[in-house]
C-alpha cells in the first residue's frame, strides 16, 4: 500500500541577504507587503522585507519600468491588497531570486504531513513524497522524521539496501520522489 506524504510550507521563508543598514544581519523577514510606484505609464513594484537585526526595510524588485498594459490587472490587484500568497509565490520565483541576488532559508518554515502513523509498524512501506512548494529538504531528514528514526539509522538502512529510491537520497531535494523501506 502506497503512503502519501506531503511537505507543506507553514510560513514564509527568511530571505538571506546582507543588511546594508546594520551590516551584522543577513536575514530578512517578508511580511507580504508590497510597494507599487507609477511614473506616467511605467510601473515599479517591490516586495518589502524587514531586517531581523535592525528592523530596517529593504525592497526586493518584482518589476521595474514596466509598461502598465503589460502587467496583468489581477496581479496588480493582489499587490495592492498585500496578498501573502503572492509574496510566497514571488519569493519562490527563480527570476526574482536571481534579480535580487537572494537565497531562502526554509529552516522552521515547513512541516511533514505523513497522514497518520499506520505506516510505522509495516514490514514494507512504499512512500510517495510530494512537495506543496519547492522547499529544499534532505530526504534522510524527511524519512527520519516520518518514521521517528534517528538520521544515522536511516543512513544505515540506505547502506544496507533496505531503503531504496530511484533518486539519490543524500543531498537536498525539492521535487517529488518515492522510496521503499524494508525492515
Coordinates of C-alpha atoms in Angstrom, one line a residue:
X1 CA 0.0 0.0 0.0
X2 CA 1.4 3.4 -1.0
X3 CA 1.6 6.1 1.7
X4 CA 1.4 9.7 0.6
X5 CA 3.5 12.2 2.5
X6 CA 3.3 16.0 1.8
X7 CA 5.9 18.6 2.6
X8 CA 3.9 21.8 3.4
X9 CA 5.1 25.3 3.9
X10 CA 3.9 26.7 7.2
X11 CA 5.1 30.3 6.8
X12 CA 7.2 32.5 4.5
X13 CA 10.9 31.6 4.5
X14 CA 13.6 34.0 5.6
X15 CA 15.4 35.9 2.9
X16 CA 19.2 35.6 3.0
X17 CA 20.8 38.9 2.0
X18 CA 23.2 41.2 3.8
X19 CA 21.7 44.2 5.5
X20 CA 23.1 47.5 4.2
X21 CA 22.0 49.4 7.3
X22 CA 23.3 47.4 10.2
X23 CA 25.8 45.1 8.3
X24 CA 25.5 42.5 11.0
X25 CA 22.3 40.7 10.0
X26 CA 21.9 38.6 6.9
X27 CA 18.3 37.6 7.3
X28 CA 15.1 39.4 6.3
X29 CA 11.5 38.5 7.1
X30 CA 8.9 39.0 4.4
X31 CA 5.6 40.2 5.8
X32 CA 3.7 40.1 2.5
X33 CA 3.6 43.9 1.9
X34 CA 4.2 45.4 -1.5
X35 CA 5.0 48.9 -2.8
X36 CA 3.9 49.9 -6.2
X37 CA 5.0 53.1 -7.8
X38 CA 3.7 54.6 -11.0
X39 CA 5.5 57.1 -13.2
X40 CA 3.2 58.0 -16.1
X41 CA 2.7 54.7 -18.0
X42 CA 5.5 52.9 -16.2
X43 CA 5.3 50.8 -13.1
X44 CA 7.8 49.7 -10.5
X45 CA 6.9 47.1 -7.9
X46 CA 8.8 45.8 -4.8
X47 CA 8.2 43.2 -2.1
X48 CA 9.1 44.7 1.2
X49 CA 11.3 42.7 3.7
X50 CA 12.4 43.6 7.2
X51 CA 15.9 43.0 8.6
X52 CA 15.7 40.6 11.6
X53 CA 18.5 42.5 13.3
X54 CA 17.7 46.2 13.0
X55 CA 14.2 46.2 11.6
X56 CA 15.1 48.3 8.5
X57 CA 13.1 47.8 5.4
X58 CA 14.6 46.6 2.1
X59 CA 12.9 46.3 -1.2
X60 CA 13.1 43.2 -3.5
X61 CA 12.4 44.2 -7.1
X62 CA 9.4 42.4 -8.7
X63 CA 9.5 44.5 -11.9
X64 CA 11.0 47.8 -12.9
X65 CA 9.9 50.4 -15.5
X66 CA 7.3 48.1 -16.9
X67 CA 4.5 49.4 -19.1
X68 CA 1.2 49.4 -17.3
X69 CA -0.5 47.5 -20.1
X70 CA 1.9 44.6 -19.8
X71 CA 1.0 44.0 -16.1
X72 CA -2.0 41.7 -15.5
X73 CA -4.7 43.6 -13.7
X74 CA -5.2 40.7 -11.2
X75 CA -1.5 40.8 -10.3
X76 CA -1.7 44.5 -9.6
X77 CA -4.8 44.0 -7.5
X78 CA -3.1 41.3 -5.5
X79 CA -0.1 43.6 -4.9
X80 CA -2.4 46.5 -3.8
X81 CA -4.2 44.1 -1.4
X82 CA -0.8 42.9 0.0
X83 CA -1.6 39.3 -0.7
X84 CA 0.7 37.0 1.3
X85 CA 0.1 34.2 -1.2
X86 CA 1.6 36.4 -3.9
X87 CA 4.5 37.2 -1.7
X88 CA 5.1 33.4 -1.2
X89 CA 4.9 32.8 -5.0
X90 CA 7.3 35.6 -5.8
X91 CA 9.9 34.6 -3.1
X92 CA 10.0 31.1 -4.7
X93 CA 10.3 32.5 -8.2
X94 CA 13.9 31.9 -9.5
X95 CA 13.8 35.1 -11.6
X96 CA 13.0 37.2 -8.6
X97 CA 15.7 35.4 -6.6
X98 CA 18.3 35.9 -9.3
X99 CA 17.4 39.6 -9.9
X100 CA 17.7 40.5 -6.2
X101 CA 20.6 38.1 -5.5
X102 CA 18.9 36.4 -2.6
X103 CA 18.5 32.9 -1.3
X104 CA 15.8 31.5 1.0
X105 CA 16.2 29.9 4.4
X106 CA 13.5 27.3 4.9
X107 CA 14.5 26.2 8.4
X108 CA 11.4 26.0 10.6
X109 CA 9.1 27.2 7.7
X110 CA 7.7 23.8 6.7
X111 CA 6.2 20.6 8.1
X112 CA 5.8 17.0 7.0
X113 CA 2.3 15.6 6.8
X114 CA 2.5 11.8 6.9
X115 CA -1.2 11.2 7.0
X116 CA -1.1 9.3 10.3
X117 CA 1.1 6.6 12.0
X118 CA -0.3 3.4 10.4
X119 CA 2.8 3.0 8.3
X120 CA 5.2 2.8 11.2
X121 CA 4.7 -0.9 12.0
X122 CA 4.7 -2.4 8.5
X123 CA 7.4 -4.7 7.2
X124 CA 7.5 -3.0 3.8
X125 CA 6.5 0.7 3.4
X126 CA 6.1 2.3 0.0
X127 CA 6.0 6.1 0.3
X128 CA 5.4 8.8 -2.2
X129 CA 6.7 12.3 -1.1
X130 CA 5.1 15.3 -2.7
X131 CA 6.2 18.9 -2.2
X132 CA 3.5 21.6 -2.0
X133 CA 6.2 24.1 -2.7
X134 CA 9.8 23.9 -3.9
X135 CA 11.4 23.5 -0.4
X136 CA 14.9 22.1 -0.5
X137 CA 15.0 19.3 2.2
X138 CA 17.3 16.4 2.8
X139 CA 15.3 13.1 2.1
X140 CA 17.2 11.5 5.0
X141 CA 15.7 14.1 7.4
X142 CA 12.2 13.6 5.9
X143 CA 12.4 9.8 6.3
X144 CA 13.8 10.1 9.8
X145 CA 11.0 12.5 10.8
X146 CA 8.3 10.4 9.1
X147 CA 9.3 7.1 10.7
X148 CA 10.5 8.5 14.0
X149 CA 14.1 7.2 13.5
X150 CA 17.5 8.8 14.1
X151 CA 19.2 10.0 10.9
X152 CA 22.1 7.7 11.5
X153 CA 19.6 4.7 11.4
X154 CA 18.2 6.0 8.1
X155 CA 21.7 6.3 6.6
X156 CA 22.5 2.7 7.8
X157 CA 19.3 1.4 6.2
X158 CA 20.4 3.1 2.9
X159 CA 23.8 1.5 3.1
X160 CA 22.3 -2.0 3.8
X161 CA 19.9 -1.6 0.8
X162 CA 16.8 -1.7 2.9
X163 CA 15.9 1.8 1.9
X164 CA 15.8 2.3 -1.8
X165 CA 14.7 5.0 -4.2
X166 CA 15.0 6.0 -7.8
X167 CA 16.6 9.3 -6.7
X168 CA 19.7 9.9 -4.7
X169 CA 18.7 10.2 -1.0
X170 CA 21.8 12.1 0.0
X171 CA 21.9 15.9 -0.5
X172 CA 18.8 18.0 -0.9
X173 CA 15.7 17.6 -3.0
X174 CA 12.8 19.9 -3.7
X175 CA 10.9 17.7 -6.1
X176 CA 8.6 14.7 -5.6
X177 CA 10.1 11.3 -5.1
X178 CA 9.2 7.8 -3.9
X179 CA 11.0 5.3 -1.7
X180 CA 10.6 1.8 -0.3
X181 CA 11.6 0.8 3.2
X182 CA 12.1 -2.9 4.1
X183 CA 12.6 -3.9 7.7

